[in-house]
Short mmCIF file of C-alpha atoms in Angstrom, two decimals:
data_model
loop_
_atom_site.label_atom_id
_atom_site.label_comp_id
_atom_site.label_asym_id
_atom_site.label_seq_id
_atom_site.Cartn_x
_atom_site.Cartn_y
_atom_site.Cartn_z
CA MET A 528 16.55 20.10 -17.77
CA ARG A 529 15.72 16.43 -18.19
CA TYR A 530 12.22 14.98 -17.94
CA ARG A 531 10.60 12.04 -16.21
CA LEU A 532 7.34 10.18 -16.62
CA LEU A 533 5.15 10.92 -13.62
CA GLY A 534 4.23 7.64 -12.00
CA ASN A 535 2.50 5.05 -14.15
CA THR A 536 1.44 7.59 -16.80
CA GLY A 537 2.80 9.08 -20.00
CA LEU A 538 2.89 12.60 -18.51
CA ARG A 539 6.35 14.16 -18.97
CA VAL A 540 7.47 16.49 -16.18
CA SER A 541 10.77 18.22 -15.52
CA GLU A 542 13.01 16.50 -12.99
CA LEU A 543 12.77 19.57 -10.77
CA CYS A 544 9.43 21.09 -9.77
CA LEU A 545 9.03 24.81 -9.09
CA GLY A 546 7.44 25.41 -5.70
CA THR A 547 5.58 28.70 -5.47
CA MET A 548 4.74 28.97 -1.79
CA THR A 549 7.03 32.03 -1.81
CA PHE A 550 5.06 33.82 -4.55
CA GLY A 551 3.48 36.71 -2.68
CA GLU A 552 4.28 38.66 0.47
CA GLU A 553 1.14 38.08 2.54
CA TRP A 554 2.97 35.77 4.95
CA GLY A 555 5.72 38.28 5.62
CA TRP A 556 8.61 36.52 3.90
CA GLY A 557 7.72 35.86 0.26
CA SER A 558 8.63 37.43 -3.07
CA PRO A 559 6.86 40.39 -4.69
CA GLN A 560 5.26 39.90 -8.08
CA GLN A 561 8.21 41.12 -10.14
CA GLU A 562 10.73 38.86 -8.39
CA SER A 563 8.29 35.94 -8.60
CA ARG A 564 7.97 36.50 -12.35
CA VAL A 565 11.74 36.52 -12.78
CA ILE A 566 12.02 33.19 -10.94
CA TYR A 567 9.16 31.71 -12.98
CA ASP A 568 10.71 32.82 -16.28
CA HIS A 569 14.14 31.53 -15.25
CA PHE A 570 12.66 28.11 -14.46
CA ARG A 571 10.99 27.93 -17.87
CA GLU A 572 14.15 29.06 -19.66
CA ALA A 573 15.98 26.17 -17.99
CA GLY A 574 13.41 23.76 -19.44
CA GLY A 575 11.19 23.42 -16.37
CA ASN A 576 7.52 22.69 -16.96
CA PHE A 577 6.35 21.25 -13.61
CA ILE A 578 4.91 23.84 -11.18
CA ASP A 579 3.39 23.39 -7.73
CA THR A 580 1.07 25.68 -5.78
CA ALA A 581 -1.94 25.42 -3.46
CA ASN A 582 -5.14 27.32 -2.81
CA VAL A 583 -3.88 28.62 0.56
CA TYR A 584 -0.38 29.66 -0.48
CA THR A 585 -0.03 33.36 0.36
CA THR A 586 -3.83 33.41 0.76
CA GLY A 587 -4.39 32.80 -2.96
CA THR A 588 -1.80 35.23 -4.31
CA SER A 589 0.48 32.41 -5.51
CA GLU A 590 -2.29 31.08 -7.75
CA LYS A 591 -3.16 34.58 -8.96
CA PHE A 592 0.45 35.28 -9.93
CA LEU A 593 0.68 31.99 -11.81
CA GLY A 594 -2.60 32.72 -13.58
CA GLU A 595 -1.02 35.86 -14.98
CA PHE A 596 2.40 34.35 -15.68
CA MET A 597 1.01 31.39 -17.69
CA GLN A 598 -0.90 33.49 -20.19
CA GLY A 599 0.11 32.62 -23.75
CA HIS A 600 1.74 29.27 -22.92
CA ARG A 601 -0.63 27.56 -20.49
CA GLN A 602 -0.53 24.30 -22.50
CA GLU A 603 3.23 23.98 -21.88
CA ILE A 604 2.85 23.92 -18.10
CA VAL A 605 2.11 20.85 -15.98
CA LEU A 606 0.26 22.71 -13.24
CA THR A 607 -0.27 21.29 -9.77
CA THR A 608 -2.48 22.85 -7.13
CA LYS A 609 -4.12 21.50 -4.00
CA TYR A 610 -7.25 21.69 -1.90
CA THR A 611 -8.15 20.86 1.73
CA ASN A 612 -6.93 23.77 3.82
CA SER A 613 -8.61 27.05 4.74
CA TRP A 614 -7.78 29.73 7.26
CA PRO A 615 -9.91 29.69 10.45
CA GLY A 616 -13.39 31.15 10.04
CA ARG A 617 -17.05 30.35 10.64
CA ASP A 618 -17.69 27.75 7.91
CA PRO A 619 -16.79 24.17 8.96
CA ASN A 620 -17.04 23.01 5.34
CA ALA A 621 -14.52 25.56 4.03
CA ALA A 622 -11.77 23.02 4.73
CA GLY A 623 -11.40 19.24 4.67
CA ASN A 624 -11.07 16.40 2.18
CA HIS A 625 -14.82 16.00 1.51
CA ARG A 626 -16.64 16.55 -1.77
CA LYS A 627 -18.10 19.97 -0.89
CA SER A 628 -14.68 21.33 0.06
CA MET A 629 -13.14 19.88 -3.11
CA MET A 630 -15.77 21.25 -5.47
CA GLN A 631 -15.73 24.73 -3.94
CA ALA A 632 -11.93 24.83 -3.87
CA VAL A 633 -11.42 23.69 -7.46
CA GLU A 634 -13.75 26.38 -8.83
CA ALA A 635 -11.96 29.07 -6.81
CA SER A 636 -8.53 27.84 -7.95
CA LEU A 637 -9.59 27.73 -11.60
CA ALA A 638 -10.70 31.35 -11.34
CA ARG A 639 -7.48 32.53 -9.68
CA LEU A 640 -5.34 30.54 -12.11
CA ARG A 641 -7.26 31.88 -15.12
CA THR A 642 -7.49 28.43 -16.68
CA ASP A 643 -10.26 25.94 -17.41
CA TYR A 644 -8.35 22.87 -16.25
CA ILE A 645 -5.71 21.79 -13.72
CA ASP A 646 -3.19 19.17 -14.80
CA LEU A 647 -2.65 17.61 -11.37
CA TYR A 648 -4.99 18.26 -8.45
CA LEU A 649 -3.85 17.13 -5.01
CA LEU A 650 -5.52 16.48 -1.71
CA HIS A 651 -3.25 18.62 0.47
CA ILE A 652 -3.36 16.87 3.85
CA TRP A 653 -5.41 14.09 5.43
CA ASP A 654 -8.28 15.48 7.51
CA ARG A 655 -8.69 12.16 9.41
CA MET A 656 -12.45 12.06 8.93
CA THR A 657 -13.52 11.94 5.27
CA PRO A 658 -13.99 8.39 3.88
CA ILE A 659 -11.46 7.62 1.18
CA GLU A 660 -14.31 6.34 -1.05
CA GLU A 661 -15.78 9.85 -1.09
CA VAL A 662 -12.43 11.37 -2.02
CA MET A 663 -11.69 8.99 -4.88
CA ARG A 664 -15.17 9.24 -6.41
CA ALA A 665 -15.10 13.06 -6.22
CA PHE A 666 -11.68 13.17 -7.91
CA ASP A 667 -12.98 10.88 -10.64
CA ASP A 668 -15.95 13.20 -11.20
CA LEU A 669 -13.57 16.14 -11.74
CA VAL A 670 -11.52 14.12 -14.23
CA ARG A 671 -14.66 13.15 -16.16
CA GLN A 672 -15.78 16.80 -16.15
CA GLY A 673 -12.41 17.83 -17.63
CA LYS A 674 -11.65 20.21 -14.77
CA ILE A 675 -8.59 18.18 -13.75
CA LEU A 676 -6.50 15.71 -15.73
CA TYR A 677 -4.96 13.70 -12.88
CA ALA A 678 -5.42 13.30 -9.13
CA GLY A 679 -2.73 13.14 -6.45
CA VAL A 680 -2.27 13.24 -2.71
CA SER A 681 0.00 14.86 -0.15
CA ASP A 682 0.66 14.15 3.52
CA MET A 683 -1.46 11.02 3.96
CA PRO A 684 -0.54 7.64 5.53
CA ALA A 685 0.61 4.94 3.15
CA TRP A 686 -2.16 2.50 4.06
CA LEU A 687 -4.84 5.02 3.14
CA VAL A 688 -3.21 6.00 -0.17
CA ALA A 689 -2.97 2.31 -1.05
CA ARG A 690 -6.60 1.75 -0.12
CA GLY A 691 -7.66 4.69 -2.26
CA ASN A 692 -5.83 3.39 -5.32
CA THR A 693 -7.12 -0.14 -4.76
CA LEU A 694 -10.69 1.20 -4.72
CA ALA A 695 -9.99 3.24 -7.85
CA GLU A 696 -8.63 0.20 -9.68
CA LEU A 697 -11.57 -1.96 -8.59
CA ARG A 698 -14.24 0.57 -9.55
CA GLY A 699 -12.67 2.11 -12.64
CA TRP A 700 -12.04 5.49 -11.03
CA SER A 701 -9.07 7.79 -11.54
CA PRO A 702 -6.20 6.79 -9.20
CA PHE A 703 -3.64 8.90 -7.38
CA ILE A 704 -0.71 9.26 -9.81
CA ASN A 705 1.41 11.48 -7.55
CA LEU A 706 2.41 11.39 -3.90
CA GLN A 707 3.84 14.55 -2.37
CA ILE A 708 5.83 14.05 0.85
CA GLU A 709 8.43 15.73 2.98
CA TYR A 710 11.75 14.11 2.10
CA SER A 711 15.34 15.14 2.67
CA LEU A 712 18.59 13.88 4.17
CA ILE A 713 17.19 14.96 7.54
CA GLN A 714 13.66 13.61 7.05
CA ARG A 715 13.93 10.02 5.81
CA THR A 716 11.21 8.27 7.81
CA VAL A 717 9.07 8.11 4.65
CA GLU A 718 11.37 5.27 3.55
CA ARG A 719 9.56 2.99 6.00
CA ASP A 720 6.23 2.78 4.16
CA LEU A 721 5.37 5.74 1.93
CA LEU A 722 8.18 5.37 -0.61
CA PRO A 723 7.94 1.56 -0.91
CA MET A 724 4.17 1.88 -1.33
CA ALA A 725 4.54 4.50 -4.07
CA ARG A 726 7.09 2.42 -5.96
CA ALA A 727 5.01 -0.76 -5.69
CA LEU A 728 1.87 0.99 -6.99
CA GLY A 729 3.57 3.08 -9.69
CA ILE A 730 2.86 6.43 -8.06
CA GLY A 731 5.25 9.29 -8.88
CA VAL A 732 6.82 11.03 -5.88
CA THR A 733 7.57 14.71 -5.36
CA ALA A 734 9.42 15.96 -2.28
CA TRP A 735 8.67 19.16 -0.44
CA SER A 736 11.32 20.73 1.75
CA PRO A 737 14.33 18.88 0.24
CA LEU A 738 16.50 21.38 2.16
CA ALA A 739 14.71 20.64 5.47
CA GLY A 740 13.44 24.16 5.89
CA GLY A 741 16.81 25.67 4.98
CA GLN A 742 18.86 23.55 7.37
CA LEU A 743 20.79 21.86 4.55
CA THR A 744 21.96 25.09 2.94
CA GLY A 745 25.04 25.11 5.18
CA LYS A 746 24.31 28.59 6.49
CA TYR A 747 24.73 27.46 10.07
CA LYS A 748 26.45 24.59 11.84
CA GLN A 749 25.03 24.62 15.37
CA GLY A 750 21.53 23.33 14.65
CA LEU A 751 19.96 26.76 15.04
CA GLN A 752 18.29 28.61 12.19
CA ALA A 753 19.18 32.13 11.31
CA ALA A 754 16.36 34.58 11.89
CA GLY A 755 15.46 34.78 8.21
CA ASP A 756 15.38 31.01 7.79
CA ALA A 757 13.23 30.63 10.90
CA ARG A 758 10.62 32.89 9.34
CA TYR A 759 10.73 30.84 6.14
CA ALA A 760 10.34 27.46 7.85
CA SER A 761 6.82 26.06 7.68
CA PRO A 762 5.05 25.80 11.06
CA MET A 763 4.33 22.18 10.15
CA MET A 764 8.06 21.45 10.12
CA GLN A 765 9.35 23.21 13.21
CA HIS A 766 8.77 20.26 15.56
CA ARG A 767 10.38 17.61 13.38
CA TYR A 768 14.07 18.04 13.94
CA SER A 769 14.63 17.36 17.63
CA ASP A 770 17.59 15.00 17.18
CA ASP A 771 20.23 17.73 17.18
CA GLU A 772 23.22 15.37 17.20
CA ARG A 773 22.10 13.47 14.10
CA ARG A 774 21.01 16.67 12.38
CA LYS A 775 24.39 18.32 12.95
CA ALA A 776 26.19 15.22 11.62
CA VAL A 777 24.04 15.28 8.46
CA ILE A 778 24.68 19.00 7.90
CA ASP A 779 28.42 18.50 8.42
CA ALA A 780 28.47 15.66 5.87
CA VAL A 781 26.55 17.73 3.31
CA VAL A 782 28.97 20.65 3.74
CA GLN A 783 31.95 18.28 3.39
CA VAL A 784 30.63 16.65 0.21
CA ALA A 785 29.82 20.08 -1.19
CA GLY A 786 33.44 21.12 -0.67
CA GLU A 787 34.68 17.99 -2.43
CA ALA A 788 32.32 18.50 -5.36
CA GLY A 789 32.90 22.23 -5.66
CA ARG A 790 29.16 22.81 -5.27
CA SER A 791 26.90 24.43 -2.71
CA PRO A 792 25.42 22.36 0.17
CA ALA A 793 21.94 23.09 -1.19
CA GLN A 794 22.84 21.51 -4.53
CA VAL A 795 24.20 18.42 -2.79
CA ALA A 796 21.04 18.02 -0.68
CA ILE A 797 18.74 18.45 -3.68
CA GLY A 798 20.97 16.22 -5.82
CA TRP A 799 20.70 13.43 -3.25
CA VAL A 800 16.88 13.56 -3.45
CA LEU A 801 17.08 13.46 -7.25
CA GLY A 802 19.23 10.36 -6.93
CA GLN A 803 16.42 8.57 -5.06
CA ASN A 804 14.18 8.81 -8.16
CA VAL A 805 12.14 11.50 -6.44
CA ILE A 806 11.35 14.93 -7.91
CA PRO A 807 12.40 17.74 -5.53
CA ILE A 808 10.16 20.78 -5.23
CA ILE A 809 12.46 23.78 -5.20
CA GLY A 810 11.66 27.41 -4.51
CA ALA A 811 13.28 30.55 -3.19
CA ARG A 812 12.54 34.15 -2.31
CA ARG A 813 15.35 35.54 -4.49
CA LEU A 814 16.64 34.68 -7.94
CA ASP A 815 20.20 34.00 -6.74
CA GLN A 816 18.87 31.41 -4.26
CA PHE A 817 16.76 29.83 -6.96
CA GLU A 818 19.62 29.69 -9.46
CA ASP A 819 21.74 27.89 -6.89
CA ASN A 820 19.02 25.32 -6.24
CA LEU A 821 18.35 24.84 -9.94
CA ALA A 822 21.98 23.93 -10.59
CA ALA A 823 21.43 20.69 -8.65
CA ALA A 824 20.10 19.23 -11.92
CA THR A 825 23.67 19.21 -13.29
CA LEU A 826 25.27 17.54 -10.27
CA THR A 827 26.33 13.90 -10.26
CA LEU A 828 27.43 12.60 -6.86
CA THR A 829 30.03 9.82 -6.75
CA PRO A 830 29.18 6.43 -5.21
CA GLU A 831 31.45 7.25 -2.28
CA GLN A 832 29.73 10.58 -1.69
CA LEU A 833 26.32 8.92 -1.87
CA ARG A 834 27.47 6.27 0.60
CA LYS A 835 28.71 8.91 3.01
CA LEU A 836 25.43 10.84 2.88
CA ASP A 837 23.36 7.68 3.21
CA GLU A 838 25.26 6.37 6.20
CA VAL A 839 25.10 9.56 8.24
CA SER A 840 21.41 10.19 7.54
CA LYS A 841 19.83 6.73 7.57
CA VAL A 842 16.98 6.02 9.95
CA GLU A 843 15.85 2.83 11.65
CA LEU A 844 13.01 1.30 9.70
CA GLY A 845 11.47 -0.20 12.81
CA PHE A 846 9.03 -3.09 13.09
CA PRO A 847 8.32 -5.14 11.05
CA HIS A 848 10.91 -3.99 8.51
CA ASP A 849 14.01 -4.55 10.63
CA MET A 850 12.78 -7.99 11.67
CA VAL A 851 11.89 -9.29 8.21
CA ASN A 852 15.14 -7.92 6.79
CA SER A 853 17.27 -9.72 9.36
CA GLU A 854 19.45 -12.59 8.18
CA PHE A 855 17.76 -14.95 10.66
CA VAL A 856 14.26 -14.31 9.34
CA ARG A 857 15.43 -14.32 5.72
CA SER A 858 16.91 -17.76 6.34
CA LEU A 859 13.68 -19.01 7.90
CA THR A 860 11.42 -17.67 5.12
CA THR A 861 13.58 -19.12 2.34
CA ALA A 862 14.64 -22.40 3.95
CA GLY A 863 18.20 -21.06 4.01
CA LEU A 864 18.25 -20.45 0.24
CA HIS A 865 17.81 -16.65 0.15
CA ALA A 866 21.06 -16.09 -1.76
CA SER A 867 19.97 -18.60 -4.41
CA ILE A 868 16.56 -17.07 -5.17
CA VAL A 869 16.62 -14.68 -8.12
CA GLY A 870 14.77 -11.46 -7.34
CA ALA A 871 14.87 -11.85 -3.56
CA SER A 872 15.38 -8.53 -1.79
#
């Protein structure tokens, strides 16, 4: 396993992140404790140190398992967990991005994880109502208290992430150092704004669902998930893949490249994400699935294979990106000298 610096920090994390949404069986499709422990140990033996969970994963069981697994080597783990979400109930403040939700959630996570600090604490999803100033100040308070070391964010629009980090820089607060997004050969719309924003601001990027909910494993070719994969797919993802023709073309290309490389389709899909300077979050219900995904770290795709995958999966960037990238506009904005300007994109 190789390591990368996470964003504009000196924090060293493995180039693959272990996702533990499958740790626990409360949702009907996860792994029991023994199998989860085997996967966890295998990840560490391969050199992995970057682990992702959340307070709601398997109703807290994922965090509880990790709290037990980390005993004796907690300092070697770069531990990520998240707050925001709660299952429906009677308390309107049990969920959300606001300070009360954050403070209650972090104390509960610390108890389940059996630790006194969290390396990277993420806002899980934008609630569309809490002011970003409140979020950034509350994160900074947790850093100053030593309960978290770094703050991050998942599933939030680029403009709001950028505003949050601008406020943090202006006021001397702790910034977001990690952005977690859905990213795969099937879901590339984040290339419009989220990825360019993260790169411009020095925010490290981790990708959930690099296999598009199992679609890029090559288990099926007709755009329909097998029953087991359908149960595994997150409800948040099931509406996102309506373009069946494009999706089938992407899956076909991944299977073809996998055949050429003598690797599995899953390794090709994860390897492509790695090649975008993004850290894939990988997980599985069984050790054999996890071992296959983990082997993506040893895959090097050829330029021709990368070109093939890029061409079949690319998305339109839309306005204003397509307009400002056109040759006509480039000529206008550089007085016809675009090719002569060093550093012009």
